Amino acid sequence: MAARPRPVDAGAERLGLAIKRAEQVLIAEKTRVLRPFGLTVPQYAAMFAIAAAPGISGARAARECHVTPQTMAVVLAGLEAKGLIERQPSEVHAQVLVTRLTRAGHALFRRADAAAREVEDRLAAAFTGAELATLRELLARAAGAIPAP
């Protein structure tokens, strides 16, 4: 006899849904504030990774941004077409391209980062300092609770 599916308890919030809802609200607001700069959230995230580690490879940027190398290649191509980044062969590995922000990329990133940081500051303002520390610890624990395949 086949097991009967458990009914969905509509009154109980599933943890994954709560996390997803918070992420969607954050991403929607970042999308809104980055739009005037002509950037998507993935493009901003890539620029953030590049600004933090000039000369980063596309593969490392993909890991930093938690996307596939193929996705990062598309994002980087878009940023390069806009003149915001430049990619050159690595001095160490000729088949690896290192990525840096251009002068225009630095200028745009500084302005876009200020807008994105303002969103994050509004989010942080909803919590006390102790709550923020707890939230960060809980989110880190949540991220580590499910091993990657």
Backbone as a printed PyTorch tensor [residue, N CA C, xyz], in Angstrom:
tensor([[[  0.8440,  -1.1810,   0.0000],
         [  0.0000,   0.0000,   0.0000],
         [  0.8920,   1.2470,   0.0000]],

        [[  0.6090,   2.1420,  -0.8900],
         [  1.4060,   3.3650,  -1.0210],
         [  1.1420,   4.2970,   0.1540]],

        [[  2.1890,   4.9870,   0.5770],
         [  2.0410,   5.9460,   1.6650],
         [  1.2440,   7.1420,   1.1660]],

        [[  0.3910,   7.6170,   2.0230],
         [ -0.4150,   8.7900,   1.6630],
         [  0.4150,  10.0430,   1.8720]],

        [[  0.3330,  10.9650,   0.9370],
         [  1.1000,  12.2040,   1.1070],
         [  0.5970,  12.9780,   2.3230]],

        [[  1.5470,  13.6070,   2.9980],
         [  1.1680,  14.4310,   4.1500],
         [  0.5020,  15.6980,   3.6530]],

        [[ -0.5690,  16.1010,   4.2880],
         [ -1.2000,  17.3650,   3.8680],
         [ -0.2870,  18.5430,   4.2060]],

        [[ -0.3660,  19.5770,   3.3950],
         [  0.4180,  20.7810,   3.6400],
         [ -0.2580,  21.5660,   4.7510]],

        [[  0.5280,  21.9270,   5.7500],
         [  0.0130,  22.7270,   6.8580],
         [  0.1620,  24.1960,   6.4820]],

        [[ -0.9090,  24.7790,   5.9850],
         [ -0.8610,  26.1600,   5.5040],
         [ -0.5520,  27.1430,   6.6240]],

        [[ -0.8380,  26.7720,   7.8580],
         [ -0.5920,  27.6830,   8.9720],
         [  0.8540,  27.6940,   9.4330]],

        [[  1.6230,  26.6870,   9.0720],
         [  3.0220,  26.6080,   9.5070],
         [  3.9270,  27.1120,   8.3950]],

        [[  4.7060,  28.1200,   8.6950],
         [  5.6360,  28.6710,   7.7170],
         [  6.8280,  27.7440,   7.5650]],

        [[  7.1190,  27.4010,   6.3430],
         [  8.2960,  26.5850,   6.0860],
         [  9.5110,  27.4950,   6.0640]],

        [[ 10.5830,  27.0470,   6.6620],
         [ 11.7890,  27.8500,   6.8030],
         [ 12.3340,  28.2960,   5.4510]],

        [[ 12.3490,  27.3840,   4.4800],
         [ 12.8490,  27.7400,   3.1570],
         [ 12.0590,  28.8780,   2.5300]],

        [[ 10.7470,  28.8770,   2.7440],
         [  9.9080,  29.9450,   2.1860],
         [ 10.2020,  31.2830,   2.8640]],

        [[ 10.4280,  31.2520,   4.1720],
         [ 10.7340,  32.4900,   4.8950],
         [ 12.0560,  33.0760,   4.4180]],

        [[ 13.0600,  32.2300,   4.2350],
         [ 14.3630,  32.6930,   3.7520],
         [ 14.2290,  33.2310,   2.3340]],

        [[ 13.5000,  32.5130,   1.4820],
         [ 13.3070,  32.9360,   0.0950],
         [ 12.5730,  34.2780,   0.0230]],

        [[ 11.5790,  34.4630,   0.8670],
         [ 10.8290,  35.7270,   0.8650],
         [ 11.7470,  36.8900,   1.2310]],

        [[ 12.5740,  36.7120,   2.2440],
         [ 13.5020,  37.7720,   2.6460],
         [ 14.4850,  38.0690,   1.5190]],

        [[ 14.9950,  37.0290,   0.8750],
         [ 15.9310,  37.2190,  -0.2370],
         [ 15.2450,  37.9570,  -1.3920]],

        [[ 14.0150,  37.5780,  -1.7130],
         [ 13.3140,  38.2130,  -2.8320],
         [ 13.0730,  39.6950,  -2.5750]],

        [[ 12.7200,  40.0450,  -1.3560],
         [ 12.4960,  41.4520,  -1.0250],
         [ 13.8060,  42.2300,  -1.1680]],

        [[ 14.8920,  41.6620,  -0.6620],
         [ 16.1970,  42.3090,  -0.7610],
         [ 16.6170,  42.4740,  -2.2150]],

        [[ 16.5070,  41.4240,  -3.0030],
         [ 16.9250,  41.4790,  -4.4090],
         [ 16.0390,  42.4390,  -5.2040]],

        [[ 14.7450,  42.4450,  -4.9310],
         [ 13.8470,  43.3690,  -5.6370],
         [ 14.2340,  44.8220,  -5.3660]],

        [[ 14.5770,  45.1240,  -4.1300],
         [ 14.9570,  46.5020,  -3.8010],
         [ 16.3170,  46.8530,  -4.3990]],

        [[ 17.2640,  45.9150,  -4.3690],
         [ 18.5600,  46.1790,  -5.0010],
         [ 18.3870,  46.3430,  -6.5140]],

        [[ 17.5170,  45.5610,  -7.1120],
         [ 17.2370,  45.7000,  -8.5450],
         [ 16.7360,  47.1050,  -8.8380]],

        [[ 15.8260,  47.5920,  -7.9960],
         [ 15.2540,  48.9270,  -8.1820],
         [ 16.3250,  50.0130,  -8.0760]],

        [[ 17.1990,  49.9230,  -7.0570],
         [ 18.1780,  50.9990,  -6.8750],
         [ 19.3500,  50.9060,  -7.8500]],

        [[ 19.6060,  49.7290,  -8.4090],
         [ 20.7040,  49.5820,  -9.3660],
         [ 20.2880,  49.9190, -10.7980]],

        [[ 18.9920,  49.9030, -11.0620],
         [ 18.4890,  50.1630, -12.4150],
         [ 18.9800,  51.4970, -12.9790]],

        [[ 18.9670,  52.6000, -12.2150],
         [ 19.4500,  53.8680, -12.7820],
         [ 20.9280,  53.8370, -13.2100]],

        [[ 21.6910,  52.8830, -12.6890],
         [ 23.0930,  52.7500, -13.0560],
         [ 23.2880,  51.8140, -14.2470]],

        [[ 22.1810,  51.2390, -14.7350],
         [ 22.2560,  50.3190, -15.8610],
         [ 22.8320,  48.9690, -15.4810]],

        [[ 22.7330,  48.6160, -14.1990],
         [ 23.2850,  47.3540, -13.7080],
         [ 22.1960,  46.4230, -13.2010]],

        [[ 22.4260,  45.1390, -13.4070],
         [ 21.5910,  44.1240, -12.7730],
         [ 22.2670,  43.7300, -11.4620]],

        [[ 21.5460,  43.0290, -10.6090],
         [ 22.1430,  42.5590,  -9.3550],
         [ 23.3210,  41.6180,  -9.6370]],

        [[ 23.2120,  40.6660, -10.5760],
         [ 24.3870,  39.8340, -10.8590],
         [ 25.5880,  40.6370, -11.3700]],

        [[ 25.3580,  41.6650, -12.1800],
         [ 26.4610,  42.5000, -12.6480],
         [ 27.0920,  43.2520, -11.4830]],

        [[ 26.2590,  43.7940, -10.6040],
         [ 26.7690,  44.4900,  -9.4210],
         [ 27.5830,  43.5290,  -8.5570]],

        [[ 27.0760,  42.3190,  -8.3500],
         [ 27.7810,  41.3300,  -7.5280],
         [ 29.1400,  41.0030,  -8.1330]],

        [[ 29.1920,  40.8640,  -9.4530],
         [ 30.4710,  40.5890, -10.1150],
         [ 31.4180,  41.7680,  -9.9330]],

        [[ 30.9190,  42.9790, -10.0960],
         [ 31.7570,  44.1590,  -9.9090],
         [ 32.2560,  44.2510,  -8.4710]],

        [[ 31.4130,  43.8740,  -7.5300],
         [ 31.8030,  43.8680,  -6.1120],
         [ 32.9730,  42.9050,  -5.9100]],

        [[ 32.8600,  41.6960,  -6.4780],
         [ 33.9280,  40.7000,  -6.3550],
         [ 35.2120,  41.1920,  -7.0080]],

        [[ 35.0940,  41.8340,  -8.1620],
         [ 36.2680,  42.3360,  -8.8790],
         [ 36.9040,  43.4930,  -8.1090]],

        [[ 36.0830,  44.3830,  -7.5570],
         [ 36.6140,  45.5030,  -6.7770],
         [ 37.3460,  45.0000,  -5.5360]],

        [[ 36.8390,  43.9290,  -4.9450],
         [ 37.4570,  43.3720,  -3.7440],
         [ 38.7480,  42.6320,  -4.0560]],

        [[ 38.8680,  42.0990,  -5.2650],
         [ 40.0460,  41.3080,  -5.6430],
         [ 40.4230,  41.6020,  -7.0930]],

        [[ 41.0040,  42.7790,  -7.3500],
         [ 41.3900,  43.1010,  -8.7290],
         [ 42.2980,  42.0120,  -9.3120]],

        [[ 42.0470,  41.6480, -10.5590],
         [ 42.8120,  40.5960, -11.1970],
         [ 42.2190,  39.2180, -10.9920]],

        [[ 41.0180,  39.1770, -10.4450],
         [ 40.3220,  37.9220, -10.1780],
         [ 40.0040,  37.2060, -11.4960]],

        [[ 40.0120,  35.8900, -11.4550],
         [ 39.6250,  35.1190, -12.6440],
         [ 38.1040,  35.0080, -12.6860]],

        [[ 37.5770,  34.6780, -13.8370],
         [ 36.1330,  34.4710, -13.9640],
         [ 35.6550,  33.3250, -13.0980]],

        [[ 36.4700,  32.2630, -13.0010],
         [ 36.0880,  31.1040, -12.1860],
         [ 35.9980,  31.4860, -10.7110]],

        [[ 36.9720,  32.2680, -10.2560],
         [ 36.9280,  32.6840,  -8.8440],
         [ 35.7640,  33.6500,  -8.6030]],

        [[ 35.5120,  34.5430,  -9.5400],
         [ 34.3690,  35.4550,  -9.4070],
         [ 33.0700,  34.6590,  -9.3330]],

        [[ 32.9710,  33.5980, -10.1280],
         [ 31.7760,  32.7510, -10.0910],
         [ 31.6110,  32.1300,  -8.7080]],

        [[ 32.7090,  31.6190,  -8.1410],
         [ 32.6280,  31.0400,  -6.7930],
         [ 32.2330,  32.0880,  -5.7740]],

        [[ 32.8200,  33.2750,  -5.8620],
         [ 32.5120,  34.3530,  -4.9130],
         [ 31.0410,  34.7710,  -4.9940]],

        [[ 30.4780,  34.7210,  -6.1980],
         [ 29.0910,  35.1530,  -6.4200],
         [ 28.0950,  33.9940,  -6.3640]],

        [[ 28.5890,  32.7910,  -6.1380],
         [ 27.7340,  31.6000,  -6.0300],
         [ 26.9120,  31.3600,  -7.2920]],

        [[ 27.5940,  31.4710,  -8.4340],
         [ 26.9660,  31.1620,  -9.7200],
         [ 27.8920,  30.2240, -10.4860]],

        [[ 27.3900,  29.6600, -11.5680],
         [ 28.2140,  28.7750, -12.3870],
         [ 29.2130,  29.6040, -13.1880]],

        [[ 30.3300,  28.9820, -13.5860],
         [ 31.2700,  29.7080, -14.4440],
         [ 30.6230,  30.1820, -15.7450]],

        [[ 29.6870,  29.4010, -16.2830],
         [ 29.0100,  29.7900, -17.5220],
         [ 28.1770,  31.0610, -17.2990]],

        [[ 27.4770,  31.1320, -16.1690],
         [ 26.6910,  32.3260, -15.8500],
         [ 27.6040,  33.5260, -15.6870]],

        [[ 28.7120,  33.3360, -14.9810],
         [ 29.6450,  34.4440, -14.7800],
         [ 30.2340,  34.9030, -16.1030]],

        [[ 30.5050,  33.9790, -17.0240],
         [ 31.0420,  34.3640, -18.3260],
         [ 30.0850,  35.3100, -19.0440]],

        [[ 28.7900,  35.0450, -18.9610],
         [ 27.7850,  35.9100, -19.5910],
         [ 27.7640,  37.2760, -18.9070]],

        [[ 27.8050,  37.2860, -17.5720],
         [ 27.7980,  38.5420, -16.8140],
         [ 29.0350,  39.3700, -17.1610]],

        [[ 30.1900,  38.7310, -17.1730],
         [ 31.4290,  39.4480, -17.4780],
         [ 31.4380,  39.9740, -18.9110]],

        [[ 30.9010,  39.2000, -19.8390],
         [ 30.8270,  39.6660, -21.2240],
         [ 29.9790,  40.9330, -21.3160]],

        [[ 28.8820,  40.9640, -20.5800],
         [ 28.0310,  42.1510, -20.5700],
         [ 28.7330,  43.3620, -19.9820]],

        [[ 29.4750,  43.1520, -18.8920],
         [ 30.2130,  44.2510, -18.2720],
         [ 31.3400,  44.7340, -19.1720]],

        [[ 31.9820,  43.8030, -19.8630],
         [ 33.0590,  44.1740, -20.7750],
         [ 32.5010,  44.9740, -21.9570]],

        [[ 31.3510,  44.5580, -22.4680],
         [ 30.7290,  45.2740, -23.5930],
         [ 30.3630,  46.7040, -23.1980]],

        [[ 30.0560,  46.9180, -21.9270],
         [ 29.7260,  48.2640, -21.4400],
         [ 30.9700,  49.0780, -21.1010]],

        [[ 32.1470,  48.4630, -21.2120],
         [ 33.3810,  49.1730, -20.8970],
         [ 33.6350,  49.3110, -19.4120]],

        [[ 33.0070,  48.4710, -18.5950],
         [ 33.1370,  48.5820, -17.1430],
         [ 34.2350,  47.6950, -16.5720]],

        [[ 34.6140,  46.6590, -17.3280],
         [ 35.7120,  45.7930, -16.9170],
         [ 36.6270,  45.5610, -18.1100]],

        [[ 37.8320,  45.1060, -17.8070],
         [ 38.7370,  44.6580, -18.8570],
         [ 39.3050,  43.3230, -18.4240]],

        [[ 39.4780,  42.4470, -19.4000],
         [ 40.0290,  41.1170, -19.1260],
         [ 41.2680,  40.9260, -19.9890]],

        [[ 42.2960,  40.4070, -19.3460],
         [ 43.5590,  40.1690, -20.0370],
         [ 44.0930,  38.8040, -19.6180]],

        [[ 44.8870,  38.1900, -20.4790],
         [ 45.4930,  36.9100, -20.0920],
         [ 46.3670,  37.0760, -18.8470]],

        [[ 46.3070,  36.1000, -17.9710],
         [ 47.1170,  36.0930, -16.7600],
         [ 48.5910,  35.9470, -17.1220]],

        [[ 49.4440,  36.5830, -16.3330],
         [ 50.8810,  36.4210, -16.5370],
         [ 51.3330,  35.0290, -16.1190]],

        [[ 50.5460,  34.3700, -15.2600],
         [ 50.9060,  33.0570, -14.7400],
         [ 50.3390,  31.9300, -15.6030]],

        [[ 49.0680,  32.0710, -16.0120],
         [ 48.3910,  31.0520, -16.8110],
         [ 47.7900,  31.7160, -18.0410]],

        [[ 48.3550,  31.4720, -19.1910],
         [ 47.9420,  32.1470, -20.4230],
         [ 46.4770,  31.8990, -20.7750]],

        [[ 45.9100,  30.7710, -20.3410],
         [ 44.5180,  30.4710, -20.6780],
         [ 43.5230,  31.0590, -19.6800]],

        [[ 44.0190,  31.7000, -18.6220],
         [ 43.1590,  32.3160, -17.6160],
         [ 43.1130,  33.8140, -17.8740]],

        [[ 41.9150,  34.3660, -17.8990],
         [ 41.7630,  35.8080, -18.0410],
         [ 41.6110,  36.4320, -16.6600]],

        [[ 42.3680,  37.4720, -16.3990],
         [ 42.2150,  38.2170, -15.1470],
         [ 41.3510,  39.4390, -15.4400]],

        [[ 40.5800,  39.8080, -14.4620],
         [ 39.5590,  40.8300, -14.6660],
         [ 39.7800,  41.9970, -13.7130]],

        [[ 39.6490,  43.1940, -14.2510],
         [ 39.7670,  44.4120, -13.4450],
         [ 38.6790,  45.3930, -13.8800]],

        [[ 38.2900,  46.2490, -12.9520],
         [ 37.3720,  47.3290, -13.3010],
         [ 38.1380,  48.3720, -14.1000]],

        [[ 37.4990,  48.9310, -15.0890],
         [ 38.0830,  50.0590, -15.8150],
         [ 37.8770,  51.3140, -14.9700]],

        [[ 38.4330,  52.4150, -15.4260],
         [ 38.2270,  53.6920, -14.7090],
         [ 36.7200,  54.0020, -14.6330]],

        [[ 36.0280,  53.8200, -15.7660],
         [ 34.5750,  54.0450, -15.7800],
         [ 33.8750,  53.0440, -14.8640]],

        [[ 34.3820,  51.8130, -14.8450],
         [ 33.8050,  50.7930, -13.9750],
         [ 33.9460,  51.1440, -12.5060]],

        [[ 35.1240,  51.6420, -12.1220],
         [ 35.3380,  52.0700, -10.7250],
         [ 34.3620,  53.1770, -10.3490]],

        [[ 34.2420,  54.1600, -11.2320],
         [ 33.3630,  55.2990, -10.9350],
         [ 31.9180,  54.8480, -10.7900]],

        [[ 31.4630,  54.0170, -11.7140],
         [ 30.0800,  53.5360, -11.6450],
         [ 29.8830,  52.6450, -10.4250]],

        [[ 30.8540,  51.7730, -10.1640],
         [ 30.7240,  50.8740,  -9.0170],
         [ 30.6110,  51.6520,  -7.7130]],

        [[ 31.4030,  52.6860,  -7.5260],
         [ 31.3290,  53.4660,  -6.2790],
         [ 29.9220,  54.0230,  -6.0710]],

        [[ 29.3250,  54.5450,  -7.1210],
         [ 27.9760,  55.1140,  -6.9920],
         [ 26.9330,  54.0130,  -6.7680]],

        [[ 27.0370,  52.9330,  -7.5290],
         [ 26.0820,  51.8270,  -7.3850],
         [ 26.2200,  51.1630,  -6.0240]],

        [[ 27.4560,  51.0270,  -5.5550],
         [ 27.6790,  50.4000,  -4.2530],
         [ 27.0780,  51.2370,  -3.1330]],

        [[ 27.1460,  52.5490,  -3.2550],
         [ 26.5380,  53.4160,  -2.2410],
         [ 25.0270,  53.1820,  -2.1960]],

        [[ 24.4010,  53.0270,  -3.3530],
         [ 22.9540,  52.7730,  -3.3990],
         [ 22.6230,  51.3970,  -2.8250]],

        [[ 23.4190,  50.3970,  -3.1710],
         [ 23.1810,  49.0450,  -2.6450],
         [ 23.4170,  48.9990,  -1.1410]],

        [[ 24.4530,  49.6850,  -0.6780],
         [ 24.7470,  49.7180,   0.7600],
         [ 23.6130,  50.3880,   1.5380]],

        [[ 22.9970,  51.3910,   0.9300],
         [ 21.8730,  52.0690,   1.5890],
         [ 20.7300,  51.0870,   1.8060]],

        [[ 20.4850,  50.2110,   0.8510],
         [ 19.4560,  49.1780,   1.0050],
         [ 19.8170,  48.2590,   2.1690]],

        [[ 21.0740,  47.8220,   2.2090],
         [ 21.5150,  46.9380,   3.2780],
         [ 21.4750,  47.6390,   4.6340]],

        [[ 21.7830,  48.9430,   4.6470],
         [ 21.7130,  49.7060,   5.8950],
         [ 20.2780,  49.8000,   6.3930]],

        [[ 19.3200,  49.9660,   5.4650],
         [ 17.9070,  49.9870,   5.8770],
         [ 17.5090,  48.6550,   6.4730]],

        [[ 17.9810,  47.5750,   5.8750],
         [ 17.6950,  46.2480,   6.4150],
         [ 18.3170,  46.1020,   7.8000]],

        [[ 19.5640,  46.4830,   7.9440],
         [ 20.2580,  46.3550,   9.2300],
         [ 19.6010,  47.1960,  10.3150]],

        [[ 19.0220,  48.3340,   9.9270],
         [ 18.3890,  49.2250,  10.9030],
         [ 17.1720,  48.6010,  11.5670]],

        [[ 16.6460,  47.5230,  10.9940],
         [ 15.4950,  46.8440,  11.5970],
         [ 15.8980,  45.9980,  12.8040]],

        [[ 17.2050,  45.9010,  13.0690],
         [ 17.7100,  45.0420,  14.1340],
         [ 18.6410,  45.8150,  15.0620]],

        [[ 18.7190,  45.3720,  16.2900],
         [ 19.7320,  45.9070,  17.1990],
         [ 21.0750,  45.2990,  16.8180]],

        [[ 22.1450,  45.8400,  17.3820],
         [ 23.4660,  45.2850,  17.1140],
         [ 23.5670,  43.8210,  17.5040]],

        [[ 23.0090,  43.4880,  18.6520],
         [ 23.0430,  42.0900,  19.1110],
         [ 22.2130,  41.2010,  18.1840]],

        [[ 21.0630,  41.7120,  17.7490],
         [ 20.2280,  40.9300,  16.8310],
         [ 20.9400,  40.6980,  15.5000]],

        [[ 21.6500,  41.7290,  15.0100],
         [ 22.3930,  41.5700,  13.7620],
         [ 23.4700,  40.4990,  13.8980]],

        [[ 24.1760,  40.5040,  15.0090],
         [ 25.2090,  39.4890,  15.2290],
         [ 24.5740,  38.1030,  15.2560]],

        [[ 23.4360,  37.9900,  15.9290],
         [ 22.7310,  36.7030,  15.9890],
         [ 22.2320,  36.2960,  14.6200]],

        [[ 21.6660,  37.2450,  13.8810],
         [ 21.1570,  36.9470,  12.5410],
         [ 22.2800,  36.4470,  11.6410]],

        [[ 23.4080,  37.1310,  11.6630],
         [ 24.5490,  36.6910,  10.8400],
         [ 24.9840,  35.2790,  11.2200]],

        [[ 25.0390,  35.0160,  12.5160],
         [ 25.4580,  33.6900,  12.9810],
         [ 24.4410,  32.6280,  12.5580]],

        [[ 23.1560,  32.9430,  12.6750],
         [ 22.1180,  31.9950,  12.2950],
         [ 22.1150,  31.7430,  10.7910]],

        [[ 22.3010,  32.7940,  10.0030],
         [ 22.3440,  32.6240,   8.5510],
         [ 23.5610,  31.8090,   8.1310]],

        [[ 24.7020,  32.0390,   8.7790],
         [ 25.8960,  31.2400,   8.4790],
         [ 25.6570,  29.7790,   8.8290]],

        [[ 25.0150,  29.5470,   9.9650],
         [ 24.7180,  28.1740,  10.3640],
         [ 23.7390,  27.5370,   9.3900]],

        [[ 22.7350,  28.3070,   8.9380],
         [ 21.7700,  27.8000,   7.9710],
         [ 22.4650,  27.4330,   6.6600]],

        [[ 23.3770,  28.2940,   6.2070],
         [ 24.0840,  28.0380,   4.9530],
         [ 24.9430,  26.7810,   5.0580]],

        [[ 25.4760,  26.5180,   6.2280],
         [ 26.3300,  25.3520,   6.4140],
         [ 25.5740,  24.0830,   6.7590]],

        [[ 24.2900,  24.1950,   7.0300],
         [ 23.5100,  23.0360,   7.4700],
         [ 23.1980,  22.0610,   6.3410]],

        [[ 23.1830,  22.5620,   5.1270],
         [ 22.8370,  21.7200,   3.9930],
         [ 24.0950,  21.5850,   3.1310]],

        [[ 24.7190,  20.4190,   3.1480],
         [ 25.9590,  20.2800,   2.3680],
         [ 25.6750,  20.3750,   0.8690]],

        [[ 26.6280,  20.9800,   0.1740],
         [ 26.5300,  21.0760,  -1.2930],
         [ 26.7070,  19.6940,  -1.8950]],

        [[ 26.0460,  19.4350,  -3.0270],
         [ 26.1980,  18.1110,  -3.6520],
         [ 27.6020,  17.8720,  -4.1600]]])
